[in-house]
Amino acid sequence: MADDGVERLRRWRDEDRGVPRAVGRLGARLTSVAPRTTTVRLALTPELLLPGGSPTSAVSSLVADIGLTTAVIASLPDLGGVTTISMTVDHLCVPPATGALSSQCTADAYHGGRPQHAAGTLHDDTGRLVAAASGWFLAVPAEDRAGEQVGLAVEPPAQHLLDLLRVPAGPAFDLHARDALSNAIGSMYGGIASLAAQLAAVAALDPGATPLTSTFTYMRPTPRDSSVRVAGTAVRQGRRTAVACSTLAAPDGRTLVTSTLVASAS
């Protein structure tokens, strides 16, 4: 049996071996794996809802990152990891409050460690198209411990999404990259970064704004166990559309992630 990306994902699915801490904590499951292609299913539990009990398109960005990165892993010739360079998510509708969200993603072929493109779609349990996503990714070495670690990260269930991230409501907050939110390369999982960035951007807009497109650029990794400042700012709030930008910044001020959200106005 080849020690390649498909084998790495088979161990995730069948043995709970080498599962990134954030993926296990969130309960995302690989339901199919083939060369360059994966299907990921995330059950939509109460801890993925906003404090008032409503769903958020930020969860679509989270699932998109998990789906796209696993597709790239499925293209690798070894047991390495993947980091996100950039990602775009088009939100066709808000995900449901219950049920599940599934991604079907395919990556371009591995080409000597160069940036790779991946694309896919997200559907709910009824087959409704919720989002389309694409991005660029880079193969990187995984931590030695990541491939051999057996079992999933387990924490008490959170009351809602902000409780899961352990952050307050609003467009600016500090986020701690605890172990349960980390990936296989020693940093905060990219999907967690996109989730936090979109929550901050939405909070900066008038209530009722509906996300249309989210774009994310990952400039530097967020080291595990570090804290980052997440801040969203409204750029434009017109009659029909609105735009907000958000960033994740290290304590020394360096920008780690940037994001732009285009939304329909309330």
XYZ file of C-alpha atoms in Angstrom, residues 52-185:
134
model
C -29.683 33.350 18.672
C -30.013 29.936 17.032
C -29.730 31.023 13.395
C -27.329 29.452 10.857
C -24.463 31.366 9.243
C -22.726 31.188 5.877
C -19.418 31.354 7.739
C -19.853 27.610 8.307
C -19.884 27.158 4.522
C -16.436 28.762 4.358
C -15.246 26.392 7.069
C -16.503 23.303 5.221
C -15.115 24.613 1.925
C -11.613 24.799 3.374
C -11.837 21.274 4.790
C -13.121 19.897 1.490
C -10.608 21.665 -0.725
C -7.580 20.873 1.421
C -8.468 17.192 1.677
C -8.816 17.014 -2.114
C -5.298 18.417 -2.455
C -3.995 15.958 0.139
C -5.541 13.190 -1.988
C -3.264 14.288 -4.851
C 0.002 14.111 -2.904
C 2.661 11.447 -3.540
C 3.541 11.291 0.169
C 2.024 11.689 3.635
C 2.574 15.446 3.792
C 0.187 18.218 4.700
C -1.379 21.152 2.885
C -1.676 24.857 3.614
C -4.175 27.270 2.073
C -2.843 30.145 -0.039
C -6.167 31.695 -1.031
C -9.812 30.686 -1.242
C -13.038 32.058 -2.703
C -16.500 30.938 -1.606
C -19.674 31.923 -3.469
C -22.639 31.637 -1.124
C -25.756 30.525 -3.010
C -27.824 30.339 0.161
C -27.435 30.155 3.921
C -26.888 26.581 5.142
C -29.726 24.984 7.100
C -29.792 25.003 10.884
C -29.910 21.212 11.093
C -28.914 18.236 8.980
C -25.498 18.271 7.358
C -23.347 20.100 4.853
C -21.316 18.014 2.395
C -18.479 19.092 0.117
C -17.447 17.395 -3.122
C -14.042 18.725 -4.181
C -11.401 17.904 -6.794
C -7.784 19.071 -6.968
C -5.458 19.482 -9.913
C -2.642 16.954 -10.194
C 0.408 17.338 -7.962
C 3.232 19.022 -9.856
C 6.510 19.030 -7.982
C 5.342 21.007 -4.967
C 4.018 23.975 -6.923
C 0.775 25.703 -5.893
C -2.248 23.557 -6.728
C -5.780 24.579 -7.586
C -8.867 22.854 -6.209
C -12.579 23.474 -6.660
C -15.841 22.022 -5.455
C -19.409 22.469 -4.293
C -21.315 22.247 -1.019
C -24.795 20.733 -0.708
C -27.177 20.189 2.177
C -28.965 16.910 2.927
C -31.772 17.726 0.489
C -29.312 18.147 -2.384
C -29.681 21.931 -2.439
C -26.562 23.736 -3.683
C -25.379 25.907 -0.791
C -22.007 27.181 -2.020
C -19.290 26.841 -4.653
C -15.640 27.167 -3.685
C -12.177 27.205 -5.194
C -8.680 28.088 -4.109
C -4.935 27.648 -4.287
C -3.026 25.376 -1.942
C 0.547 24.349 -1.221
C 1.938 21.004 -0.089
C 4.015 21.344 3.098
C 5.563 18.882 5.568
C 3.293 17.622 8.323
C 4.344 17.379 11.953
C 5.839 14.002 12.858
C 3.237 13.487 15.567
C 0.357 14.372 13.276
C 0.464 11.238 11.176
C 0.604 8.806 14.088
C -1.802 10.431 16.517
C -4.832 8.188 17.014
C -8.202 9.513 18.138
C -10.107 12.764 17.808
C -9.897 16.003 19.757
C -12.753 15.956 22.257
C -14.162 18.915 24.201
C -17.494 19.500 25.958
C -20.149 20.591 23.419
C -20.282 24.348 22.935
C -23.550 26.251 23.359
C -23.145 28.035 20.020
C -20.532 29.038 17.452
C -19.029 31.914 19.431
C -18.760 29.632 22.444
C -16.974 27.078 20.233
C -14.412 29.719 19.218
C -14.468 31.179 22.754
C -14.905 34.721 21.465
C -17.430 37.512 22.177
C -19.925 38.857 19.665
C -18.899 41.803 17.511
C -16.561 42.792 14.679
C -13.370 42.639 16.791
C -12.182 39.948 19.178
C -9.162 37.945 20.265
C -9.010 34.314 19.149
C -6.765 31.760 20.825
C -5.407 29.072 18.500
C -5.825 26.273 21.010
C -4.791 22.727 20.163
C -8.356 21.654 19.320
C -8.421 24.265 16.521
C -5.093 23.239 14.970
C -4.031 21.388 11.833
C -1.377 18.804 10.962
C 1.382 21.343 10.318
